[in-house]
Amino acid sequence: MTAEKMAARKGGAGGRGHYFDDPKRWKRLIAILFVVCAVVFALDLLNPLLKRISGFELRHPERGWEGFPGFYVFYGFLAYTAIVYTAKALRKGVMRDEDYYDR
Amino acid sequence: MTGSLPPAAAMILGALLVPLLRGRARSAWVLLLPVASLVLLVSAGEGEFGRVSIFSYELTLLRVDGLSRIFGLLFHIAAFIGLVFARRGGSALEDASALVYAGAAVGAVGAGDLITLFVFWELLALSSVFLVWARRSERSYRAGIRYLIVQIGSGVILLAGIIAHARATGSVAFDHLGTETLGTRLILLGIGIKAAFPLLHNWLTDAYPEATYSGAVFLSAFTTKVAVYALARGFAGTDLLIWVGVVMTMFPIFYAVIENDLRRVLGYSMINQIGFMVCGVGIGTEMAVNGAVAHAFNDVLFKGLLFMSMGAVLYRTGTTKCSELGGLYKSMPKTAGLCIVGAASISAFPLFSGFVSKSMVMAAALEQNLDVAWLFLLFASAGVLHHAGIKIPFYGFFGPDSGIRTKEAPTSMLIAMGMAAFLCVFNGTFPTWFLYPNLPYEVTYVPFTRAHVISQLQLLFFAVLAFVWLRLSDREPHELPSTNLDADWFYRRFGAGLALTAGGVARRLRNAVAARTVVAAGGAIGSARRYMGPKGVLGRTWPTGTSVIWVAILLLVFLLLYYANTPFTSALPPP
C-alpha cells in the first residue's frame, strides 16, 4: 500500500483515525446485531409458552400461519437472500457495459 | 378565503420574477412563495372555488377536501424543503422551474375537473424537464427529451380519455371514474404512465438520475404523487390496481440490487414505494386509501431526504456510483447520519415514518383477505431494506474506502435534510399529532401494537442479518459499472433501430422515385419545391407534440386570465 493511501485511510492530513477504520468496531456492531436478533427471535419462542401459562400473548397473529414461531424471522432472512440471488441471476440476462446506450 | 388568487397561481406567477432577482433577494423570494401559497391554501378552508364555464363545460379551478388538502400541504412542505436545499449553487432556471413545477402540482391536486387537471398535468411535464436539462450535459439533454416525450404522451392520452369521457357523459367533473368506458380507461392509462406503472416506468429511472443534484429532489416529490392522488380520486377500489401495485413493489427491488448509480437505485425504489400506494388505492377501503395517502406523504419526505443526501454527495464528489464511492462518512458524517434517518424511515423501522403508513396498506390487505398480495408486500418490504435501507447508506458512506476526501455538505443542504429528517421521525413517532388527523378518512388503525412492533423488528433485523452473512461470505452482488437493460430497451434500442432501418429504406425508396421523377417531370419539381421543399410552408414538419404544447399553453393563459378576473370571494356550495 502506498503511503498516500495509508494517510487517506487514517483520515488525511489530520492523521486522525476514523471510527470504522478499526475492524473491531465493525465486529462490535455485528455482535450487537446478533444479540438483537437473538432477543427478537426468543420473544417468538417464548410466546406459545407464555400463552399456555398465563393466556398472555406477546404478538397475536392475524392468521394461523403467521403465528408460527419465527415466521417473520425466517421470512425476513429468506426473502432477503432470495432477492440477492434472484438479482444476481437477473444480472446475467440484463447487464451490459456502462456506455451501452451511448454507443 | 383565498382572496383573489388560488394557491397554485402564487408560485407559478411568482416564478416569473425569479430571473430578475439575484443572491439573497432571490433566496428570500423563492422561500417566501411556498409559504405565501400555503397560507392561501390553509386560509381557503374546505370547499370549491373559482367555478367558471368554458366551452360549455363547468370548471372548478380549486377544490379543497380531505383528499386534495393533504396533498396540497405536502407539496408546499416539499417545495419549501427542496428550495432550501437548492440554495447552494442552484441556478435561477432551476428555482423558477421548481416553483412552476410545485405550483402545477398544487394546481393539479386542487383541480375539481378534468380539463383543469389536464392543463396542470402538462405544466408538470413542461416545467420539470428543465430540472433535468439544467444539468447541461449531453446525457441529461437526451434523457430530458425522452422524459418529455413520455410525459407529453401521458398528457395526450389523458386528453383523449377526457374527450371520450366528456362526450359519453357530458361531464368533466373529476370524481370517481371507474374503468367501465373507453374514456376512463384512457384516463387511467395516462395517469398510469405518470405513476410509473410496470413497463411504463422507465422514464423515471432514466431521467431522475440525470437531473441536477437539487432537481431530482423536486422530481421525486411531485409528478408521481400527483398521479397517486389522481388514482385515489378517480380509481379507488379498482381491483386491477391491487395487482399492478404488487408488481410495482416487486420487480424494481431486483433492479435496485444490481444498479450501480445510487440515484437510479432511488428511482427504482420510488416505483417500489408507489407500488404500495397503488395497491392501497386498488384495495379502496377507507383504511387502504388512508394508508396510500399517508405513505405518499411520508414517501415524499424520506425519499426526498435520500435524494438530498445523494444530491449532496453528487455536489461534493461529482458521482453517485457505488463503484466509485465508499468511506464518505469520514468526510460527510452529518450527511451520512441524515441519510440513515431516511433509510430507517423507508425501511419502516418502528418510530420512523414508513412504519406508521406502509403497514396501513398491508393491514388493509389482510382485512380484505388478500393474503397472497400481503405476502408479496411483505417480501417487497425486505427488498426495501436491501436497496434503500442498507445499500444507499452502506455503499454510499460506509463501504470500502474509495479514498475520496471532501467537505461536509453545505449548511443550507444540511438544514433542508434536517427538516426532512425531523418530519420523518416526527410522523413516525407521533402519527396522531399531524399525519393521521389530516388523512381523508377517520383513522382507526393503531400502528404501535406489540404484534406489529415485534414482527417488524424480526423481519428487518433478520434481513439485516442476511446482509451481514452474504456480505462477509462475499455473496453480495459486486458493485460493477454497468447498464441494466429494462423496458426502455424497446424504445432506446429496438425501436430506434427499427426507425433507423425504416428511415434507410424510405430514403432509398425516395431517392429511387425522385431519380425517376426528375427524368419524367423535371420542371414540375421546381414549382413543387417552392411550396413543399425544405423552406416551403407545406414542407415544414409540425409534430403533434407542438400542437399539444400550444393547446396546453393557450388553455393555461386562458385559465390564468380567469384567475385574474374571477372573484374568489365566495365559496360555492358543492354540487
mmCIF file of C-alpha atoms in Angstrom, chain B residues 76-391:
data_model
loop_
_atom_site.group_PDB
_atom_site.id
_atom_site.type_symbol
_atom_site.label_atom_id
_atom_site.label_comp_id
_atom_site.label_asym_id
_atom_site.label_seq_id
_atom_site.Cartn_x
_atom_site.Cartn_y
_atom_site.Cartn_z
ATOM 1 C CA HIS B 76 -45.869 23.016 -0.064
ATOM 2 C CA ILE B 77 -43.652 21.362 2.530
ATOM 3 C CA ALA B 78 -41.727 19.532 -0.199
ATOM 4 C CA ALA B 79 -41.312 22.705 -2.256
ATOM 5 C CA PHE B 80 -40.019 24.642 0.729
ATOM 6 C CA ILE B 81 -37.526 21.961 1.797
ATOM 7 C CA GLY B 82 -36.364 21.453 -1.786
ATOM 8 C CA LEU B 83 -35.855 25.181 -2.300
ATOM 9 C CA VAL B 84 -33.822 25.413 0.914
ATOM 10 C CA PHE B 85 -31.714 22.532 -0.382
ATOM 11 C CA ALA B 86 -31.216 24.276 -3.726
ATOM 12 C CA ARG B 87 -29.861 27.473 -2.117
ATOM 13 C CA ARG B 88 -26.272 26.421 -2.751
ATOM 14 C CA GLY B 89 -25.367 26.609 -6.387
ATOM 15 C CA GLY B 90 -28.866 26.277 -7.803
ATOM 16 C CA SER B 91 -29.435 28.403 -10.902
ATOM 17 C CA ALA B 92 -32.312 30.849 -11.425
ATOM 18 C CA LEU B 93 -33.595 28.471 -14.087
ATOM 19 C CA GLU B 94 -33.835 25.672 -11.526
ATOM 20 C CA ASP B 95 -35.533 27.925 -8.961
ATOM 21 C CA ALA B 96 -38.066 29.180 -11.467
ATOM 22 C CA SER B 97 -38.884 25.792 -12.939
ATOM 23 C CA ALA B 98 -39.082 24.200 -9.478
ATOM 24 C CA LEU B 99 -41.591 26.859 -8.441
ATOM 25 C CA VAL B 100 -43.728 26.438 -11.554
ATOM 26 C CA TYR B 101 -43.457 22.677 -11.129
ATOM 27 C CA ALA B 102 -44.549 22.845 -7.479
ATOM 28 C CA GLY B 103 -47.346 25.247 -8.397
ATOM 29 C CA ALA B 104 -48.520 22.881 -11.126
ATOM 30 C CA ALA B 105 -48.572 20.007 -8.640
ATOM 31 C CA VAL B 106 -50.619 22.078 -6.180
ATOM 32 C CA GLY B 107 -52.901 23.108 -9.022
ATOM 33 C CA ALA B 108 -53.354 19.538 -10.249
ATOM 34 C CA VAL B 109 -54.435 18.174 -6.884
ATOM 35 C CA GLY B 110 -56.702 21.192 -6.457
ATOM 36 C CA ALA B 111 -58.365 20.632 -9.837
ATOM 37 C CA GLY B 112 -62.061 19.939 -9.462
ATOM 38 C CA ASP B 113 -62.479 18.989 -13.110
ATOM 39 C CA LEU B 114 -60.568 17.024 -15.715
ATOM 40 C CA ILE B 115 -59.740 19.938 -18.007
ATOM 41 C CA THR B 116 -58.043 21.914 -15.251
ATOM 42 C CA LEU B 117 -56.275 18.686 -14.292
ATOM 43 C CA PHE B 118 -55.040 18.276 -17.863
ATOM 44 C CA VAL B 119 -53.636 21.794 -18.018
ATOM 45 C CA PHE B 120 -51.650 21.363 -14.820
ATOM 46 C CA TRP B 121 -50.731 17.832 -15.915
ATOM 47 C CA GLU B 122 -48.960 19.224 -18.982
ATOM 48 C CA LEU B 123 -47.467 22.079 -16.990
ATOM 49 C CA LEU B 124 -45.912 19.484 -14.666
ATOM 50 C CA ALA B 125 -44.148 17.952 -17.648
ATOM 51 C CA LEU B 126 -43.057 21.226 -19.244
ATOM 52 C CA SER B 127 -41.697 22.775 -16.048
ATOM 53 C CA SER B 128 -39.978 19.699 -14.654
ATOM 54 C CA VAL B 129 -37.935 18.842 -17.737
ATOM 55 C CA PHE B 130 -35.788 21.919 -17.105
ATOM 56 C CA LEU B 131 -34.660 20.350 -13.845
ATOM 57 C CA VAL B 132 -33.138 17.590 -15.961
ATOM 58 C CA TRP B 133 -31.768 19.886 -18.654
ATOM 59 C CA ALA B 134 -30.241 22.228 -16.076
ATOM 60 C CA ARG B 135 -27.503 19.626 -15.609
ATOM 61 C CA ARG B 136 -26.312 20.873 -19.007
ATOM 62 C CA SER B 137 -24.772 17.664 -20.250
ATOM 63 C CA GLU B 138 -25.376 15.647 -23.400
ATOM 64 C CA ARG B 139 -26.698 12.746 -21.337
ATOM 65 C CA SER B 140 -29.167 14.879 -19.413
ATOM 66 C CA TYR B 141 -30.296 16.608 -22.600
ATOM 67 C CA ARG B 142 -31.124 13.280 -24.216
ATOM 68 C CA ALA B 143 -32.709 11.879 -21.047
ATOM 69 C CA GLY B 144 -34.778 15.070 -20.796
ATOM 70 C CA ILE B 145 -36.042 14.694 -24.351
ATOM 71 C CA ARG B 146 -37.085 11.102 -23.665
ATOM 72 C CA TYR B 147 -38.705 12.225 -20.415
ATOM 73 C CA LEU B 148 -40.598 14.996 -22.160
ATOM 74 C CA ILE B 149 -41.871 12.712 -24.919
ATOM 75 C CA VAL B 150 -43.243 10.241 -22.387
ATOM 76 C CA GLN B 151 -44.724 12.954 -20.160
ATOM 77 C CA ILE B 152 -46.400 14.810 -23.009
ATOM 78 C CA GLY B 153 -47.565 11.444 -24.316
ATOM 79 C CA SER B 154 -49.169 10.769 -20.977
ATOM 80 C CA GLY B 155 -50.955 14.109 -21.286
ATOM 81 C CA VAL B 156 -52.144 13.378 -24.822
ATOM 82 C CA ILE B 157 -53.592 10.029 -23.719
ATOM 83 C CA LEU B 158 -55.177 11.742 -20.727
ATOM 84 C CA LEU B 159 -56.691 14.367 -23.025
ATOM 85 C CA ALA B 160 -58.020 11.713 -25.411
ATOM 86 C CA GLY B 161 -59.597 9.957 -22.444
ATOM 87 C CA ILE B 162 -61.089 13.198 -21.148
ATOM 88 C CA ILE B 163 -62.597 13.983 -24.560
ATOM 89 C CA ALA B 164 -64.089 10.497 -24.886
ATOM 90 C CA HIS B 165 -65.371 10.656 -21.320
ATOM 91 C CA ALA B 166 -66.866 14.122 -21.774
ATOM 92 C CA ARG B 167 -68.611 13.113 -24.999
ATOM 93 C CA ALA B 168 -70.042 9.999 -23.366
ATOM 94 C CA THR B 169 -71.220 11.587 -20.130
ATOM 95 C CA GLY B 170 -71.335 15.333 -20.833
ATOM 96 C CA SER B 171 -69.383 15.921 -17.653
ATOM 97 C CA VAL B 172 -65.763 16.789 -16.975
ATOM 98 C CA ALA B 173 -66.107 16.550 -13.190
ATOM 99 C CA PHE B 174 -63.121 14.843 -11.595
ATOM 100 C CA ASP B 175 -64.707 12.393 -9.201
ATOM 101 C CA HIS B 176 -64.736 8.623 -9.088
ATOM 102 C CA LEU B 177 -64.374 7.450 -12.691
ATOM 103 C CA GLY B 178 -64.130 3.661 -12.664
ATOM 104 C CA THR B 179 -62.918 1.616 -15.622
ATOM 105 C CA GLU B 180 -66.166 0.847 -17.444
ATOM 106 C CA THR B 181 -65.758 3.066 -20.509
ATOM 107 C CA LEU B 182 -63.027 3.615 -23.070
ATOM 108 C CA GLY B 183 -62.651 7.221 -21.935
ATOM 109 C CA THR B 184 -61.953 6.389 -18.309
ATOM 110 C CA ARG B 185 -59.610 3.568 -19.332
ATOM 111 C CA LEU B 186 -57.581 6.006 -21.386
ATOM 112 C CA ILE B 187 -57.536 8.392 -18.432
ATOM 113 C CA LEU B 188 -56.265 5.531 -16.249
ATOM 114 C CA LEU B 189 -53.529 4.790 -18.797
ATOM 115 C CA GLY B 190 -52.489 8.443 -18.938
ATOM 116 C CA ILE B 191 -52.298 8.581 -15.149
ATOM 117 C CA GLY B 192 -50.601 5.175 -15.109
ATOM 118 C CA ILE B 193 -47.698 6.492 -17.164
ATOM 119 C CA LYS B 194 -47.087 9.264 -14.641
ATOM 120 C CA ALA B 195 -47.488 6.766 -11.787
ATOM 121 C CA ALA B 196 -44.753 4.613 -13.410
ATOM 122 C CA PHE B 197 -46.889 1.512 -13.923
ATOM 123 C CA PRO B 198 -44.858 -1.580 -14.885
ATOM 124 C CA LEU B 199 -43.407 -1.340 -18.421
ATOM 125 C CA LEU B 200 -44.363 2.349 -18.463
ATOM 126 C CA HIS B 201 -41.868 3.154 -15.718
ATOM 127 C CA ASN B 202 -38.535 3.758 -17.393
ATOM 128 C CA TRP B 203 -38.936 7.488 -17.904
ATOM 129 C CA LEU B 204 -38.453 7.754 -14.140
ATOM 130 C CA THR B 205 -35.321 5.644 -13.739
ATOM 131 C CA ASP B 206 -33.991 7.206 -16.932
ATOM 132 C CA ALA B 207 -34.444 10.910 -16.206
ATOM 133 C CA TYR B 208 -34.259 11.361 -12.428
ATOM 134 C CA PRO B 209 -30.628 10.264 -12.068
ATOM 135 C CA GLU B 210 -29.666 12.654 -14.877
ATOM 136 C CA ALA B 211 -31.257 15.676 -13.172
ATOM 137 C CA THR B 212 -29.260 18.230 -11.203
ATOM 138 C CA TYR B 213 -28.484 17.418 -7.580
ATOM 139 C CA SER B 214 -31.424 19.505 -6.395
ATOM 140 C CA GLY B 215 -33.604 18.824 -9.446
ATOM 141 C CA ALA B 216 -34.004 15.162 -8.523
ATOM 142 C CA VAL B 217 -35.321 16.225 -5.114
ATOM 143 C CA PHE B 218 -38.183 18.165 -6.712
ATOM 144 C CA LEU B 219 -38.784 15.482 -9.316
ATOM 145 C CA SER B 220 -39.144 12.816 -6.657
ATOM 146 C CA ALA B 221 -41.763 14.859 -4.825
ATOM 147 C CA PHE B 222 -44.360 15.900 -7.358
ATOM 148 C CA THR B 223 -45.071 14.051 -10.605
ATOM 149 C CA THR B 224 -45.669 10.546 -9.271
ATOM 150 C CA LYS B 225 -47.533 11.780 -6.204
ATOM 151 C CA VAL B 226 -49.918 13.812 -8.359
ATOM 152 C CA ALA B 227 -50.560 10.552 -10.202
ATOM 153 C CA VAL B 228 -51.198 8.718 -6.927
ATOM 154 C CA TYR B 229 -53.638 11.460 -5.965
ATOM 155 C CA ALA B 230 -55.396 11.154 -9.335
ATOM 156 C CA LEU B 231 -55.680 7.395 -8.911
ATOM 157 C CA ALA B 232 -57.085 7.785 -5.403
ATOM 158 C CA ARG B 233 -59.586 10.347 -6.688
ATOM 159 C CA GLY B 234 -60.737 8.531 -9.788
ATOM 160 C CA PHE B 235 -59.978 4.860 -9.396
ATOM 161 C CA ALA B 236 -60.150 3.850 -5.723
ATOM 162 C CA GLY B 237 -61.323 0.271 -5.370
ATOM 163 C CA THR B 238 -60.269 -0.808 -8.876
ATOM 164 C CA ASP B 239 -59.191 -4.419 -8.334
ATOM 165 C CA LEU B 240 -56.695 -4.323 -11.181
ATOM 166 C CA LEU B 241 -54.679 -1.721 -9.286
ATOM 167 C CA ILE B 242 -54.052 -4.115 -6.395
ATOM 168 C CA TRP B 243 -52.020 -6.363 -8.661
ATOM 169 C CA VAL B 244 -50.467 -3.547 -10.632
ATOM 170 C CA GLY B 245 -49.313 -2.227 -7.260
ATOM 171 C CA VAL B 246 -47.967 -5.605 -6.174
ATOM 172 C CA VAL B 247 -45.957 -5.959 -9.389
ATOM 173 C CA MET B 248 -44.627 -2.427 -8.864
ATOM 174 C CA THR B 249 -43.416 -3.285 -5.377
ATOM 175 C CA MET B 250 -41.739 -6.455 -6.631
ATOM 176 C CA PHE B 251 -39.782 -6.034 -9.842
ATOM 177 C CA PRO B 252 -37.855 -2.841 -9.026
ATOM 178 C CA ILE B 253 -36.237 -4.424 -5.978
ATOM 179 C CA PHE B 254 -34.231 -6.793 -8.135
ATOM 180 C CA TYR B 255 -33.100 -3.986 -10.410
ATOM 181 C CA ALA B 256 -32.254 -1.847 -7.409
ATOM 182 C CA VAL B 257 -29.957 -4.558 -6.049
ATOM 183 C CA ILE B 258 -27.787 -4.635 -9.169
ATOM 184 C CA GLU B 259 -27.940 -0.951 -10.124
ATOM 185 C CA ASN B 260 -24.669 0.924 -9.740
ATOM 186 C CA ASP B 261 -25.867 4.553 -9.700
ATOM 187 C CA LEU B 262 -27.353 5.234 -6.262
ATOM 188 C CA ARG B 263 -29.748 7.876 -7.583
ATOM 189 C CA ARG B 264 -31.049 5.334 -10.082
ATOM 190 C CA VAL B 265 -31.406 2.886 -7.178
ATOM 191 C CA LEU B 266 -33.601 5.546 -5.584
ATOM 192 C CA GLY B 267 -35.576 5.767 -8.834
ATOM 193 C CA TYR B 268 -36.341 2.053 -8.697
ATOM 194 C CA SER B 269 -37.058 2.464 -5.017
ATOM 195 C CA MET B 270 -39.648 5.117 -5.857
ATOM 196 C CA ILE B 271 -41.502 2.717 -8.133
ATOM 197 C CA ASN B 272 -41.432 0.153 -5.341
ATOM 198 C CA GLN B 273 -42.905 2.634 -2.843
ATOM 199 C CA ILE B 274 -45.528 3.898 -5.301
ATOM 200 C CA GLY B 275 -46.470 0.225 -5.670
ATOM 201 C CA PHE B 276 -47.579 0.189 -2.041
ATOM 202 C CA MET B 277 -49.696 3.286 -2.687
ATOM 203 C CA VAL B 278 -51.231 1.955 -5.907
ATOM 204 C CA CYS B 279 -52.031 -1.288 -4.100
ATOM 205 C CA GLY B 280 -53.736 0.672 -1.307
ATOM 206 C CA VAL B 281 -55.771 2.657 -3.828
ATOM 207 C CA GLY B 282 -56.753 -0.600 -5.533
ATOM 208 C CA ILE B 283 -57.966 -2.122 -2.269
ATOM 209 C CA GLY B 284 -60.034 1.019 -1.927
ATOM 210 C CA THR B 285 -61.297 0.697 1.645
ATOM 211 C CA GLU B 286 -61.074 3.764 3.857
ATOM 212 C CA MET B 287 -58.097 2.309 5.703
ATOM 213 C CA ALA B 288 -56.351 1.369 2.459
ATOM 214 C CA VAL B 289 -56.784 4.807 0.860
ATOM 215 C CA ASN B 290 -55.692 6.426 4.113
ATOM 216 C CA GLY B 291 -52.636 4.183 4.029
ATOM 217 C CA ALA B 292 -51.863 5.065 0.423
ATOM 218 C CA VAL B 293 -52.152 8.792 1.130
ATOM 219 C CA ALA B 294 -50.189 8.597 4.379
ATOM 220 C CA HIS B 295 -47.477 6.651 2.609
ATOM 221 C CA ALA B 296 -47.370 9.176 -0.207
ATOM 222 C CA PHE B 297 -46.886 11.876 2.414
ATOM 223 C CA ASN B 298 -44.105 10.003 4.177
ATOM 224 C CA ASP B 299 -42.509 8.879 0.941
ATOM 225 C CA VAL B 300 -42.055 12.432 -0.293
ATOM 226 C CA LEU B 301 -40.216 13.220 2.926
ATOM 227 C CA PHE B 302 -37.970 10.168 3.251
ATOM 228 C CA LYS B 303 -37.376 9.775 -0.459
ATOM 229 C CA GLY B 304 -36.690 13.488 -0.638
ATOM 230 C CA LEU B 305 -34.249 13.088 2.233
ATOM 231 C CA LEU B 306 -32.475 10.207 0.481
ATOM 232 C CA PHE B 307 -32.353 12.121 -2.803
ATOM 233 C CA MET B 308 -30.995 15.139 -0.924
ATOM 234 C CA SER B 309 -28.266 13.082 0.738
ATOM 235 C CA MET B 310 -27.278 11.648 -2.634
ATOM 236 C CA GLY B 311 -27.573 15.134 -4.125
ATOM 237 C CA ALA B 312 -25.129 16.377 -1.504
ATOM 238 C CA VAL B 313 -22.781 13.523 -2.389
ATOM 239 C CA LEU B 314 -23.075 14.392 -6.072
ATOM 240 C CA TYR B 315 -22.463 18.064 -5.295
ATOM 241 C CA ARG B 316 -19.307 17.278 -3.324
ATOM 242 C CA THR B 317 -17.853 14.340 -5.249
ATOM 243 C CA GLY B 318 -19.408 14.571 -8.723
ATOM 244 C CA THR B 319 -20.653 10.993 -8.669
ATOM 245 C CA THR B 320 -23.230 8.740 -7.025
ATOM 246 C CA LYS B 321 -21.917 5.477 -8.393
ATOM 247 C CA CYS B 322 -21.403 2.688 -5.869
ATOM 248 C CA SER B 323 -18.316 1.529 -7.675
ATOM 249 C CA GLU B 324 -16.673 4.920 -7.114
ATOM 250 C CA LEU B 325 -17.904 5.722 -3.601
ATOM 251 C CA GLY B 326 -17.260 4.364 -0.130
ATOM 252 C CA GLY B 327 -15.931 5.680 3.142
ATOM 253 C CA LEU B 328 -17.614 9.052 2.693
ATOM 254 C CA TYR B 329 -18.822 9.109 6.295
ATOM 255 C CA LYS B 330 -15.324 10.292 7.117
ATOM 256 C CA SER B 331 -15.811 13.492 5.146
ATOM 257 C CA MET B 332 -19.580 13.893 5.394
ATOM 258 C CA PRO B 333 -20.616 12.444 8.755
ATOM 259 C CA LYS B 334 -23.704 14.640 9.153
ATOM 260 C CA THR B 335 -24.977 13.809 5.679
ATOM 261 C CA ALA B 336 -24.362 10.124 6.436
ATOM 262 C CA GLY B 337 -26.355 10.357 9.666
ATOM 263 C CA LEU B 338 -29.272 12.123 7.966
ATOM 264 C CA CYS B 339 -29.174 9.560 5.165
ATOM 265 C CA ILE B 340 -29.505 6.807 7.776
ATOM 266 C CA VAL B 341 -32.636 8.505 9.158
ATOM 267 C CA GLY B 342 -34.121 8.405 5.652
ATOM 268 C CA ALA B 343 -33.037 4.785 5.219
ATOM 269 C CA ALA B 344 -34.610 3.765 8.539
ATOM 270 C CA SER B 345 -37.810 5.601 7.586
ATOM 271 C CA ILE B 346 -38.218 3.947 4.210
ATOM 272 C CA SER B 347 -37.358 0.556 5.713
ATOM 273 C CA ALA B 348 -40.193 1.135 8.218
ATOM 274 C CA PHE B 349 -38.284 0.701 11.454
ATOM 275 C CA PRO B 350 -40.537 1.467 14.442
ATOM 276 C CA LEU B 351 -40.543 5.178 15.362
ATOM 277 C CA PHE B 352 -39.666 6.092 11.754
ATOM 278 C CA SER B 353 -42.315 7.229 9.321
ATOM 279 C CA GLY B 354 -42.611 4.226 6.989
ATOM 280 C CA PHE B 355 -43.691 2.130 9.955
ATOM 281 C CA VAL B 356 -46.943 4.009 10.515
ATOM 282 C CA SER B 357 -48.058 4.284 6.869
ATOM 283 C CA LYS B 358 -46.902 1.270 4.855
ATOM 284 C CA SER B 359 -48.399 -1.031 7.475
ATOM 285 C CA MET B 360 -51.814 0.621 6.991
ATOM 286 C CA VAL B 361 -51.886 -0.602 3.408
ATOM 287 C CA MET B 362 -50.747 -4.062 4.469
ATOM 288 C CA ALA B 363 -53.258 -4.272 7.324
ATOM 289 C CA ALA B 364 -55.990 -3.248 4.890
ATOM 290 C CA ALA B 365 -54.892 -6.030 2.514
ATOM 291 C CA LEU B 366 -55.185 -8.616 5.274
ATOM 292 C CA GLU B 367 -58.535 -7.195 6.329
ATOM 293 C CA GLN B 368 -59.807 -7.777 2.777
ATOM 294 C CA ASN B 369 -58.421 -11.341 2.808
ATOM 295 C CA LEU B 370 -55.789 -10.513 0.193
ATOM 296 C CA ASP B 371 -53.327 -12.887 1.819
ATOM 297 C CA VAL B 372 -51.251 -13.550 -1.291
ATOM 298 C CA ALA B 373 -50.896 -9.852 -2.043
ATOM 299 C CA TRP B 374 -49.933 -9.327 1.586
ATOM 300 C CA LEU B 375 -47.165 -11.952 1.339
ATOM 301 C CA PHE B 376 -45.784 -10.193 -1.729
ATOM 302 C CA LEU B 377 -45.853 -6.825 0.028
ATOM 303 C CA LEU B 378 -44.015 -8.352 2.977
ATOM 304 C CA PHE B 379 -41.427 -9.777 0.588
ATOM 305 C CA ALA B 380 -41.059 -6.367 -1.019
ATOM 306 C CA SER B 381 -40.553 -4.838 2.441
ATOM 307 C CA ALA B 382 -37.452 -6.981 2.851
ATOM 308 C CA GLY B 383 -36.386 -5.739 -0.582
ATOM 309 C CA VAL B 384 -36.792 -2.124 0.517
ATOM 310 C CA LEU B 385 -34.452 -2.832 3.395
ATOM 311 C CA HIS B 386 -31.856 -4.106 0.941
ATOM 312 C CA HIS B 387 -31.684 -1.351 -1.606
ATOM 313 C CA ALA B 388 -32.806 1.692 0.371
ATOM 314 C CA GLY B 389 -32.146 0.691 3.967
ATOM 315 C CA ILE B 390 -28.698 -0.794 3.508
ATOM 316 C CA LYS B 391 -27.360 -0.232 0.008
#
